[in-house]
PDB file of C-alpha atoms and ligand atoms in Angstrom:
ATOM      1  CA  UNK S   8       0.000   0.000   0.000  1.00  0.00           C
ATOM      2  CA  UNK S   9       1.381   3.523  -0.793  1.00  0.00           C
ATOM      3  CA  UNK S  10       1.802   6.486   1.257  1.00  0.00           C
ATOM      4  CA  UNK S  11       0.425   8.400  -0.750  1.00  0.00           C
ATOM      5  CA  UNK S  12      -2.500   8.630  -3.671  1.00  0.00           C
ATOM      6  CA  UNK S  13      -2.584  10.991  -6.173  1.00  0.00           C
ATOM      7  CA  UNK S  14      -6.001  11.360  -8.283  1.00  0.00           C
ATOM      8  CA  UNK S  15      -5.066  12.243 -11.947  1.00  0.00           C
ATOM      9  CA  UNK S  16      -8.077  13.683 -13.846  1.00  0.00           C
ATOM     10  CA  UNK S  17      -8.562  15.659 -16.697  1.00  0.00           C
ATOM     11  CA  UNK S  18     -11.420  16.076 -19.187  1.00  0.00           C
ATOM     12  CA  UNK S  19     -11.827  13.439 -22.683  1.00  0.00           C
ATOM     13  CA  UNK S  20      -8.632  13.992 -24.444  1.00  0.00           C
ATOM     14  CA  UNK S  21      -6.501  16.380 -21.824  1.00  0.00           C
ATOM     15  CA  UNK S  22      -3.695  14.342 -21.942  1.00  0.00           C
ATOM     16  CA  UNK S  23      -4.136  11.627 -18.747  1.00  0.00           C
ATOM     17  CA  UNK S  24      -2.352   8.755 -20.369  1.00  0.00           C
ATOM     18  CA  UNK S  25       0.172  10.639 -21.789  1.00  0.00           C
ATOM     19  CA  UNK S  26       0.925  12.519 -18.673  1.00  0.00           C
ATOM     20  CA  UNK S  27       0.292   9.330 -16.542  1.00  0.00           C
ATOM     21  CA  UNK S  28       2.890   7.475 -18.668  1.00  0.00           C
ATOM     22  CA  UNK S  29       5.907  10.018 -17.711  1.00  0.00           C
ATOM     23  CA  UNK S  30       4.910   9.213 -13.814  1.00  0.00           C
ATOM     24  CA  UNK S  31       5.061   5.308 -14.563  1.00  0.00           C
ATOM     25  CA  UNK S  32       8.322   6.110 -16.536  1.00  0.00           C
ATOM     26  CA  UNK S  33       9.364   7.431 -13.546  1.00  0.00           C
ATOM     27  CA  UNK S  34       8.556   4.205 -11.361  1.00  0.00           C
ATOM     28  CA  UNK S  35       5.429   5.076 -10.445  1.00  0.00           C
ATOM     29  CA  UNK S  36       2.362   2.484 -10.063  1.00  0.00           C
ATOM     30  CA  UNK S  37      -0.620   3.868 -11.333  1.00  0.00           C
ATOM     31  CA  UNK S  38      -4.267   2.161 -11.269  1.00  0.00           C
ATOM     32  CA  UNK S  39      -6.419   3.453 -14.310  1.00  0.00           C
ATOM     33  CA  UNK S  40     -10.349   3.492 -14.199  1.00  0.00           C
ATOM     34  CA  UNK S  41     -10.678   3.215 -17.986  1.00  0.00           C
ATOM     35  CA  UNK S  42      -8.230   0.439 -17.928  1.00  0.00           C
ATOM     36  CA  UNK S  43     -10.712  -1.116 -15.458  1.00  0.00           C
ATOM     37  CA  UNK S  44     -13.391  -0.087 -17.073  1.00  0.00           C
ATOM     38  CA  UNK S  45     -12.474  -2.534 -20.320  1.00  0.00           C
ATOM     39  CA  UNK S  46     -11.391  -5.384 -17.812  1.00  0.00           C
ATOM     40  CA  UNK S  47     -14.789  -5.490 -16.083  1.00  0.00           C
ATOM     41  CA  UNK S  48     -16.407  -6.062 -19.222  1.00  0.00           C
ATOM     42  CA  UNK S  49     -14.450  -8.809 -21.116  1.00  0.00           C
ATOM     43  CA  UNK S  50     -15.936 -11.989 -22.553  1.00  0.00           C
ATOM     44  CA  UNK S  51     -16.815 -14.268 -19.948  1.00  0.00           C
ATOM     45  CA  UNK S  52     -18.105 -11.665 -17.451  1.00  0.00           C
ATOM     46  CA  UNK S  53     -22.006 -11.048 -15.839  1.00  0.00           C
ATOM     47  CA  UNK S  54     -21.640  -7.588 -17.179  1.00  0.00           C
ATOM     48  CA  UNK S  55     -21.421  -7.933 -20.784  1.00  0.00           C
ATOM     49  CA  UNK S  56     -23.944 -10.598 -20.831  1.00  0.00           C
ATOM     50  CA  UNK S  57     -26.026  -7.665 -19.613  1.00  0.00           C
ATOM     51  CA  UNK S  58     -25.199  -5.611 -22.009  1.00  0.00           C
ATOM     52  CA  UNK S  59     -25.714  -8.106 -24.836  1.00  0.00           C
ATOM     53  CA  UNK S  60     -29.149  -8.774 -23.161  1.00  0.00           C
ATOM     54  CA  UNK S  61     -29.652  -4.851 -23.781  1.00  0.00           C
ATOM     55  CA  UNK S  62     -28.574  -4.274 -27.290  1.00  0.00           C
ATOM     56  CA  UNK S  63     -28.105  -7.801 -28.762  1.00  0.00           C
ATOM     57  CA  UNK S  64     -25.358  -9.443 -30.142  1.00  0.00           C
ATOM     58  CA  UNK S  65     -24.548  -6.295 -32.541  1.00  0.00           C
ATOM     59  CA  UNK S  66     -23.107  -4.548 -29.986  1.00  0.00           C
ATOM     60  CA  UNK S  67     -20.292  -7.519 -29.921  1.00  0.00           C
ATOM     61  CA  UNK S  68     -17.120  -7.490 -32.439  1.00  0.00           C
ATOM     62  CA  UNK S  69     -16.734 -10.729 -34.190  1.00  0.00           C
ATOM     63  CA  UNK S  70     -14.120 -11.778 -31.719  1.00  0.00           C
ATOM     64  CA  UNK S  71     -17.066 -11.716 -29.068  1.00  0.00           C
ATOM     65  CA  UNK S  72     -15.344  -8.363 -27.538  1.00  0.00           C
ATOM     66  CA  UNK S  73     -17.598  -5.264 -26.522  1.00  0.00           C
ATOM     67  CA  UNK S  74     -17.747  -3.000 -29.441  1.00  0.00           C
ATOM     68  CA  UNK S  75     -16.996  -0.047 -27.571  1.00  0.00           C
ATOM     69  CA  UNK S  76     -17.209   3.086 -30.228  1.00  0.00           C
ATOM     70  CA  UNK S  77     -20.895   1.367 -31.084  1.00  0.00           C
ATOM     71  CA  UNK S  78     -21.638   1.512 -27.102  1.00  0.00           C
ATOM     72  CA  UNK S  79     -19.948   4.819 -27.118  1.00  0.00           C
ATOM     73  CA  UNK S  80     -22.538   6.149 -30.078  1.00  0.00           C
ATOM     74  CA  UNK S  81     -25.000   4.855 -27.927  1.00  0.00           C
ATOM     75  CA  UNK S  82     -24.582   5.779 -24.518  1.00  0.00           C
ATOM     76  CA  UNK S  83     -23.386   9.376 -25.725  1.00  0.00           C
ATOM     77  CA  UNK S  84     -26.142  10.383 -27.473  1.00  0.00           C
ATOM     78  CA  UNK S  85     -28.848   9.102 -25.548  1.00  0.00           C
ATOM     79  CA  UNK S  86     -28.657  10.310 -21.601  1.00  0.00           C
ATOM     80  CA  UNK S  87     -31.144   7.306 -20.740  1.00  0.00           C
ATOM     81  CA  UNK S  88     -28.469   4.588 -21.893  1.00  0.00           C
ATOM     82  CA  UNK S  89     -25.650   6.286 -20.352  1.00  0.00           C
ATOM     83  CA  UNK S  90     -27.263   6.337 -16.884  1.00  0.00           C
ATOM     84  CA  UNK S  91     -27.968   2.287 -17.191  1.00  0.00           C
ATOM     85  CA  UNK S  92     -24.786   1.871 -18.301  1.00  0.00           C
ATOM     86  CA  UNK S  93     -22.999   4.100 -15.619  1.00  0.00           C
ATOM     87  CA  UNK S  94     -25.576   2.321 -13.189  1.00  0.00           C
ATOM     88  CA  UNK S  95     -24.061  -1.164 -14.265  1.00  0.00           C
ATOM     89  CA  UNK S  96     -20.482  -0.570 -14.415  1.00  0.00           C
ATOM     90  CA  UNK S  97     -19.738   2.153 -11.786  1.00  0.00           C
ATOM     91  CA  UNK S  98     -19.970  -0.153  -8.754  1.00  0.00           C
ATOM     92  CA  UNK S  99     -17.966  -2.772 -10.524  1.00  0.00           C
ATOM     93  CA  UNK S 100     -15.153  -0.503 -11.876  1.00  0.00           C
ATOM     94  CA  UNK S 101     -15.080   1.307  -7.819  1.00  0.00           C
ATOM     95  CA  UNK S 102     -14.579  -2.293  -6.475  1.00  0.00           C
ATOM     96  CA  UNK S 103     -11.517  -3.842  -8.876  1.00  0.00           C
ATOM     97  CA  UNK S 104      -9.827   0.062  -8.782  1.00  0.00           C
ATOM     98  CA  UNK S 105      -9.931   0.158  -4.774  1.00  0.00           C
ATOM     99  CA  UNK S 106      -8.093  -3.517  -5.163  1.00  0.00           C
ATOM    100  CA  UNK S 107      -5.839  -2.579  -7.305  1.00  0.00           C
ATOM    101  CA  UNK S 108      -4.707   0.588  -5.494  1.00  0.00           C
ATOM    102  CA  UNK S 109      -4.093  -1.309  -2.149  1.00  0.00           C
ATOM    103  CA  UNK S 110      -2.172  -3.482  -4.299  1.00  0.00           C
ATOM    104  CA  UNK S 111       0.265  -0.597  -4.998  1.00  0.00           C
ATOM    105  CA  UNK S 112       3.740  -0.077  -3.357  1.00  0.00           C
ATOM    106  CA  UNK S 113       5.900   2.622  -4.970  1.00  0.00           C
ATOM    107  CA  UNK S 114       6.234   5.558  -2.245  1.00  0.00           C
ATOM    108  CA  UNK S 115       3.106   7.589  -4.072  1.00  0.00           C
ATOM    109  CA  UNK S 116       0.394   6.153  -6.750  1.00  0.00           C
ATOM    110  CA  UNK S 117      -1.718   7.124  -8.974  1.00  0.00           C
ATOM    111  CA  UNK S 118      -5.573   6.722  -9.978  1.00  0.00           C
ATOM    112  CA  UNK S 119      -6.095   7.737 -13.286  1.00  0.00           C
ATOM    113  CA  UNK S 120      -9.360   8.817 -13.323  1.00  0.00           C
ATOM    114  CA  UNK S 121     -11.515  10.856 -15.757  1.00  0.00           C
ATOM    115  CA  UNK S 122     -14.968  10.807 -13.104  1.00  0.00           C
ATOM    116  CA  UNK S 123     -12.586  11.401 -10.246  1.00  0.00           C
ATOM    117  CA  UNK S 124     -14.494  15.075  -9.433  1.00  0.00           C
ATOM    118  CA  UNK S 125     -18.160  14.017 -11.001  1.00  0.00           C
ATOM    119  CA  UNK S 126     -18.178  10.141  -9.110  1.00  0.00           C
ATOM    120  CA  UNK S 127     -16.852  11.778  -5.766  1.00  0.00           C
ATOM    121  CA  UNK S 128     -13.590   9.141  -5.778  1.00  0.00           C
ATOM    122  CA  UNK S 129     -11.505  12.539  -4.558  1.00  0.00           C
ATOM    123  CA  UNK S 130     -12.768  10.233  -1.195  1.00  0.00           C
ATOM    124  CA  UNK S 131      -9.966   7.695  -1.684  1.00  0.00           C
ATOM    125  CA  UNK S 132      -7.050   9.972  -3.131  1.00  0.00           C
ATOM    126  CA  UNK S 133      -4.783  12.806  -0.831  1.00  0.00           C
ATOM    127  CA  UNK S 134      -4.648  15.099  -3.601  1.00  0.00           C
ATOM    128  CA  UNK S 135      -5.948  16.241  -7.218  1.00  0.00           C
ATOM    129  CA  UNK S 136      -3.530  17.118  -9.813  1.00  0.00           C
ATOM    130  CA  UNK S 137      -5.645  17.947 -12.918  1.00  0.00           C
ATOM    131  CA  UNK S 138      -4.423  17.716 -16.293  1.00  0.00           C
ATOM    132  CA  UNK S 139      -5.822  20.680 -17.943  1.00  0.00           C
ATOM    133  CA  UNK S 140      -6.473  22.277 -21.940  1.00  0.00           C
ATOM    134  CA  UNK S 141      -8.459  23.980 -23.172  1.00  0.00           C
ATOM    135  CA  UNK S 142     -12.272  22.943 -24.750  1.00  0.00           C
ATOM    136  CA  UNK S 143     -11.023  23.269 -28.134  1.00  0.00           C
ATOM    137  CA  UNK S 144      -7.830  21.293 -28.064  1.00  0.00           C
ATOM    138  CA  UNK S 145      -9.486  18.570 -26.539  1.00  0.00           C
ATOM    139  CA  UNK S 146     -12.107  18.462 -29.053  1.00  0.00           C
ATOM    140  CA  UNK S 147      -9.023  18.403 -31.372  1.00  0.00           C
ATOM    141  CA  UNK S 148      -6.899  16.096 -29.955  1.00  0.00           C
ATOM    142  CA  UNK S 149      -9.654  13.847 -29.531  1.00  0.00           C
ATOM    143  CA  UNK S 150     -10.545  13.812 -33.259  1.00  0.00           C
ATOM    144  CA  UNK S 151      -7.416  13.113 -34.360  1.00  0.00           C
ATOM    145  CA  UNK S 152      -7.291   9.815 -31.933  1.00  0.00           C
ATOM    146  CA  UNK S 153     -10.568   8.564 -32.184  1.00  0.00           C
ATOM    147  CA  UNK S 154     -12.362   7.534 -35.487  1.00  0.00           C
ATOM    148  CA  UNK S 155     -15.499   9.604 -33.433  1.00  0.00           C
ATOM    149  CA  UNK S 156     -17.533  12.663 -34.351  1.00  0.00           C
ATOM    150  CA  UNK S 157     -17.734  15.850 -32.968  1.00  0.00           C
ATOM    151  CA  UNK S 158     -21.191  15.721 -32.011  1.00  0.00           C
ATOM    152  CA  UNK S 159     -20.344  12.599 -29.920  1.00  0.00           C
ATOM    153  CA  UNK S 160     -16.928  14.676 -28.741  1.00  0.00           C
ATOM    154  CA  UNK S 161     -19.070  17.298 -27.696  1.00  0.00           C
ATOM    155  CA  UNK S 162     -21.364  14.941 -25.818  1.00  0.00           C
ATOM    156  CA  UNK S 163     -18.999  13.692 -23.697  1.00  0.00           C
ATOM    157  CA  UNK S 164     -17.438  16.439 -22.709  1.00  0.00           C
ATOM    158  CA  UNK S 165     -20.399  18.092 -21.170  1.00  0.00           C
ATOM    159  CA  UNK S 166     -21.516  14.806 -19.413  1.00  0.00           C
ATOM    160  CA  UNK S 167     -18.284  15.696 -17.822  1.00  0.00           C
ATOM    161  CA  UNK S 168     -17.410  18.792 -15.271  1.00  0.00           C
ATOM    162  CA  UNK S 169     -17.373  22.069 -16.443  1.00  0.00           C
ATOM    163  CA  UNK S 170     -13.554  22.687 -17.048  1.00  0.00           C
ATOM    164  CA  UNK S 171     -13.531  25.948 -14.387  1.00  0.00           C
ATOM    165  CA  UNK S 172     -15.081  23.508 -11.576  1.00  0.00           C
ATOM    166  CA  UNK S 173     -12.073  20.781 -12.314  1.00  0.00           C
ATOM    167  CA  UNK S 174      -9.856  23.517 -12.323  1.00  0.00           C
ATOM    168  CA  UNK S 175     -11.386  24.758  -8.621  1.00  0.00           C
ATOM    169  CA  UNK S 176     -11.068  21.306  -7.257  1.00  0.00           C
ATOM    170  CA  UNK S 177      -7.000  20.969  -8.603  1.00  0.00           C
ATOM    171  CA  UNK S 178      -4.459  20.879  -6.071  1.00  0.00           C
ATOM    172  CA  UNK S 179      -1.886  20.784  -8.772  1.00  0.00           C
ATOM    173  CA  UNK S 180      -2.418  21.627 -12.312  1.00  0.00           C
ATOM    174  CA  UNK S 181      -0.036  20.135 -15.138  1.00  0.00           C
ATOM    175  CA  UNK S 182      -0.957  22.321 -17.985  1.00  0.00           C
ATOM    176  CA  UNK S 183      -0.299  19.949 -21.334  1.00  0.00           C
ATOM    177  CA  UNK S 184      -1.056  22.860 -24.117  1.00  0.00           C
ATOM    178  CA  UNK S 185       2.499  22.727 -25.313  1.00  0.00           C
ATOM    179  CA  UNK S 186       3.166  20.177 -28.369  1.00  0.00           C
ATOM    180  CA  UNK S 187       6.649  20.192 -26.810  1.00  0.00           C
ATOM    181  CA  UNK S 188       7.180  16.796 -25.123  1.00  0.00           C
ATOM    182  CA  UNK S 189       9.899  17.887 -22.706  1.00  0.00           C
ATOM    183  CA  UNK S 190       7.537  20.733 -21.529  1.00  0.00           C
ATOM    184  CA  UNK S 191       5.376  18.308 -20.056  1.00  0.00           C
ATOM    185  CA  UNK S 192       8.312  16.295 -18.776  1.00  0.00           C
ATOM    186  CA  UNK S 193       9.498  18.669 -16.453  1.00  0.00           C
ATOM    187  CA  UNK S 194       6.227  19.670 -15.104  1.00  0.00           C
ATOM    188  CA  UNK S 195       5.728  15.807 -14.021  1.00  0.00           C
ATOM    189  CA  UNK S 196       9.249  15.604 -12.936  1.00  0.00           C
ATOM    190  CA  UNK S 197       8.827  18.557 -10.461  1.00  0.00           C
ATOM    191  CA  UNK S 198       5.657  17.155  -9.123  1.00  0.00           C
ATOM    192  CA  UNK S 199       7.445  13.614  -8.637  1.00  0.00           C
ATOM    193  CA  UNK S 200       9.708  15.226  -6.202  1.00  0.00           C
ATOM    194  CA  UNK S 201       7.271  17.066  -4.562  1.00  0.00           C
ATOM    195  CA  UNK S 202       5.029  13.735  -4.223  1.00  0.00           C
ATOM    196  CA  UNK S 203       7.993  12.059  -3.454  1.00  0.00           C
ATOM    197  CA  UNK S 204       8.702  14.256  -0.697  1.00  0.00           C
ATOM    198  CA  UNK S 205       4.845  14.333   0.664  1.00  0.00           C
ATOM    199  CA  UNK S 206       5.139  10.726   0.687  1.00  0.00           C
ATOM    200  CA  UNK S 207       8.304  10.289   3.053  1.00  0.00           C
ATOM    201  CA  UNK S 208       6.373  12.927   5.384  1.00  0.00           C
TER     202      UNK S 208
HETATM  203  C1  LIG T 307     -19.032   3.755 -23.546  1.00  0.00           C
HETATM  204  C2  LIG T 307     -17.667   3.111 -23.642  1.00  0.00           C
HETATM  205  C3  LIG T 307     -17.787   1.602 -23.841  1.00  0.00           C
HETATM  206  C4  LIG T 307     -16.893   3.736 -24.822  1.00  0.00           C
HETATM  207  O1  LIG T 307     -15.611   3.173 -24.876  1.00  0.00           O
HETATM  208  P1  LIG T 307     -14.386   3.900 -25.612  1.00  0.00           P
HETATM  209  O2  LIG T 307     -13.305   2.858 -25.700  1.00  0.00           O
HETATM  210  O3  LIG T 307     -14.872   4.531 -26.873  1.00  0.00           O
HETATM  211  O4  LIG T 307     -13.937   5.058 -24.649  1.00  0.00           O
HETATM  212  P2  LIG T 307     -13.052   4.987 -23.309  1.00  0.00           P
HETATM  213  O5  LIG T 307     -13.608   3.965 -22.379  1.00  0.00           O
HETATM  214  O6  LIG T 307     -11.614   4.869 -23.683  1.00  0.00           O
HETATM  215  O7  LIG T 307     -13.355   6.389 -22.663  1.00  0.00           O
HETATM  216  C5  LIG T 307     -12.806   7.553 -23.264  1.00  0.00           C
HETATM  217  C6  LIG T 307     -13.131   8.755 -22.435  1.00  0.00           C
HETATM  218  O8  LIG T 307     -14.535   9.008 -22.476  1.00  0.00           O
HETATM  219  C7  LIG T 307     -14.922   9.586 -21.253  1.00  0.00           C
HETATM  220  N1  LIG T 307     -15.952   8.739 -20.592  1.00  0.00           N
HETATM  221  C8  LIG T 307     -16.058   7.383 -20.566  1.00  0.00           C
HETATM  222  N2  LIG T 307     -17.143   6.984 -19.877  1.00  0.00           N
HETATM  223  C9  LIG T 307     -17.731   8.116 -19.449  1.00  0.00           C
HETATM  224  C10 LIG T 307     -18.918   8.386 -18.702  1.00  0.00           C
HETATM  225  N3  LIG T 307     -19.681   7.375 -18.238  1.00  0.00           N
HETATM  226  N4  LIG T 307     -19.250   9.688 -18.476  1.00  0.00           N
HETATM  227  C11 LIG T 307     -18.486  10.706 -18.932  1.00  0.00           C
HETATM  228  N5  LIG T 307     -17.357  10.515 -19.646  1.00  0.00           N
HETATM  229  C12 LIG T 307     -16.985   9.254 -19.893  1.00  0.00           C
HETATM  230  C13 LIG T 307     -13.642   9.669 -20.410  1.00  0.00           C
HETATM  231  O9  LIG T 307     -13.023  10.905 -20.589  1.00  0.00           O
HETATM  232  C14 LIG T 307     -12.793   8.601 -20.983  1.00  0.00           C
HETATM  233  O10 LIG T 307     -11.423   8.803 -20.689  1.00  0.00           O
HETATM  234  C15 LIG T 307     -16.828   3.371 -22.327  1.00  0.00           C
HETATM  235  O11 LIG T 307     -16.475   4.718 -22.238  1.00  0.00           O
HETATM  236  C16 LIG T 307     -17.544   2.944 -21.034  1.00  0.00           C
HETATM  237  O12 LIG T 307     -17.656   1.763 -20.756  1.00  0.00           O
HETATM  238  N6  LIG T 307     -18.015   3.936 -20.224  1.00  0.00           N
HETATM  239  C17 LIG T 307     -18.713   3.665 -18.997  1.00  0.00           C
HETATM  240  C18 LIG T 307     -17.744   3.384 -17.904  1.00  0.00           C
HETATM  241  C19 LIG T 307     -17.073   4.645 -17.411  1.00  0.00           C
HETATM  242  O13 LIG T 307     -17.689   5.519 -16.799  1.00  0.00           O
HETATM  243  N7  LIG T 307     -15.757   4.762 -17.685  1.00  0.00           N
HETATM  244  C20 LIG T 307     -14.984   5.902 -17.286  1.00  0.00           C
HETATM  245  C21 LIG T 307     -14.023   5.531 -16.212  1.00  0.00           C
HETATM  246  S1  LIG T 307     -14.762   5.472 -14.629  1.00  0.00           S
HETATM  247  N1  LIG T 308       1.101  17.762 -25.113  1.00  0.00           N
HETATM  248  C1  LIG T 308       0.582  17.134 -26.158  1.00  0.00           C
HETATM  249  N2  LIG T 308       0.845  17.570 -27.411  1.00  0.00           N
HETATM  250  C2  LIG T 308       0.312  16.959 -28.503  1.00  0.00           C
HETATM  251  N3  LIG T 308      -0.505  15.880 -28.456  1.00  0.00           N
HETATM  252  C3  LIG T 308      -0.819  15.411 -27.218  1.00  0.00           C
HETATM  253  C4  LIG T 308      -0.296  15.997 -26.021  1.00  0.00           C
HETATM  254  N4  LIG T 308      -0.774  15.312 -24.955  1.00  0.00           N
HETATM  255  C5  LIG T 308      -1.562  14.337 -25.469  1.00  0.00           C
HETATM  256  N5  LIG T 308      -1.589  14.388 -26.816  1.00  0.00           N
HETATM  257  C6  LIG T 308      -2.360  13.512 -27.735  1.00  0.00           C
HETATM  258  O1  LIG T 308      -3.725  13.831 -27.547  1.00  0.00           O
HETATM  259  C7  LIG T 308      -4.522  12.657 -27.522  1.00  0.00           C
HETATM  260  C8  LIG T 308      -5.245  12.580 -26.163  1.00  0.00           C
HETATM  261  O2  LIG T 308      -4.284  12.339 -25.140  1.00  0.00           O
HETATM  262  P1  LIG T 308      -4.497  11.172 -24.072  1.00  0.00           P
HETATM  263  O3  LIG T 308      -4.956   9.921 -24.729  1.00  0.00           O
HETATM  264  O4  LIG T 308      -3.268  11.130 -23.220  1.00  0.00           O
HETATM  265  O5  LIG T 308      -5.693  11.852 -23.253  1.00  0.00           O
HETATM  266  P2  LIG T 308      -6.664  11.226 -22.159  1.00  0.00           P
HETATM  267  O6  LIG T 308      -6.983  12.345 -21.222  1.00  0.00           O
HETATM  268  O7  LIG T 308      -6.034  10.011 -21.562  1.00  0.00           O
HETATM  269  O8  LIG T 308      -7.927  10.855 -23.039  1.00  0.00           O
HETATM  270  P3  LIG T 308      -9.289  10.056 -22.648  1.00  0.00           P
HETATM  271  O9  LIG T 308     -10.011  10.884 -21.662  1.00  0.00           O
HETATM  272  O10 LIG T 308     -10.025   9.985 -23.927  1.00  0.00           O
HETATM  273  O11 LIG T 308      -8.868   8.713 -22.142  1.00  0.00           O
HETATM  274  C9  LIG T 308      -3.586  11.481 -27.775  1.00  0.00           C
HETATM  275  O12 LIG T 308      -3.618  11.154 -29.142  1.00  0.00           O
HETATM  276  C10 LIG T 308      -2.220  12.041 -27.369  1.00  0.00           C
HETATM  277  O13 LIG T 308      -1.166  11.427 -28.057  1.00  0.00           O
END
């Protein structure tokens, strides 16, 4: 169990899991909620037999997998579906991520969370470093990723927080505008030592 947990949120497409990645570079043990998220839904599990009960078979790949960006079409555009999906997998995805974090032992962890502020887990971590751009470069960065629309884009993001109430809940902000890797590097590496040196405290 670690000293210390850090909640790492940001809005779709801020930048978590590239940010996140630099901490784990750094030796770091990090527990992500979307990660989760997949793992309580792969073949074989009560959850997406609900699911297939829901929307059929169609909403499976041909490998028998969850085909997310359908579900994501789906739940995104249609607040109904979202809350019976949220309703299903929320409790599941809280269980497997407190697990995994007591299962942690590097001096600080991370959760990697996007719902951290909106699903009240700030509970479970010490502090809240937010990941934070603004509206339009997530929309962009998103786009570019995803093989999504904006409408969908757009969806998501306000079923999330507004970005001025993440930003009033931050105790540490990593801003990740700049396209310059090593920008971003040397934000997380001065927040490593100051976690670092929160944790030995
Ligand atoms: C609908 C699903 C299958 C779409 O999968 P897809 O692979 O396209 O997206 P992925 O899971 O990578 O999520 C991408 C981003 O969408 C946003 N997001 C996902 N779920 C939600 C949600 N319920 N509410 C608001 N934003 C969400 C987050 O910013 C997340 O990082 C998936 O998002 C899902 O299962 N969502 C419900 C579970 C959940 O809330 N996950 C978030 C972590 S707690
Ligand atoms: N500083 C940056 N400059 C340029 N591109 C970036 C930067 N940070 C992240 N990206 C890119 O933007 C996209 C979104 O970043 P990332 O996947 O890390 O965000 P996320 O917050 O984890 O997203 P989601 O909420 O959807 O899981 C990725 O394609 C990533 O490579």
């Amino acid at each position: 169990m670690s000293n210390l947990i850090i909640g790492l949120t940001g809005g779709i497409g801020s930048g978590k899991t590239t940010v996140a990645n630099l901490f784990i570079a750094l030796g770091v043990d990090a527990v992500d909620a979307d990660q989760v998220a997949r793992d309580v839904v792969i073949p074989g599990t009560l959850s997406l037999s609900r699911i297939v009960e829901r929307y059929s078979d169609d909403i499976l790949l041909a490998t028998g997998e969850l085909n997310r960006a359908k579900l994501r079409e789906i739940v995104f555009n249609n607040d109904a579906e979202k809350q019976w999906l949220n309703d299903l997998l929320h409790p599941l995805i809280r269980e497997k991520m407190l697990r995994d974090l007591a299962a942690c032992d590097s001096p600080y962890c991370l959760l990697i969370a996007p719902l951290l502020i909106e699903n009240d887990l700030t509970k479970y971590v010490d502090k809240t470093l937010v990941v934070d751009v603004p509206e339009e470069i997530q929309l962009t960065r998103t786009l570019k990723r995803d093989k999504s629309n904006e409408t969908t884009i757009r969806q998501i993001m306000k079923s999330q927080i507004t970005r001025k109430k993440r930003l009033a809940s931050a105790d540490y902000i990593i801003d990740n505008t700049s396209e310059n890797l090593a920008v971003i590097e040397e934000s997380v590496f001065q927040l490593h030592q100051k976690f670092t040196e929160l944790a030995s405290n």
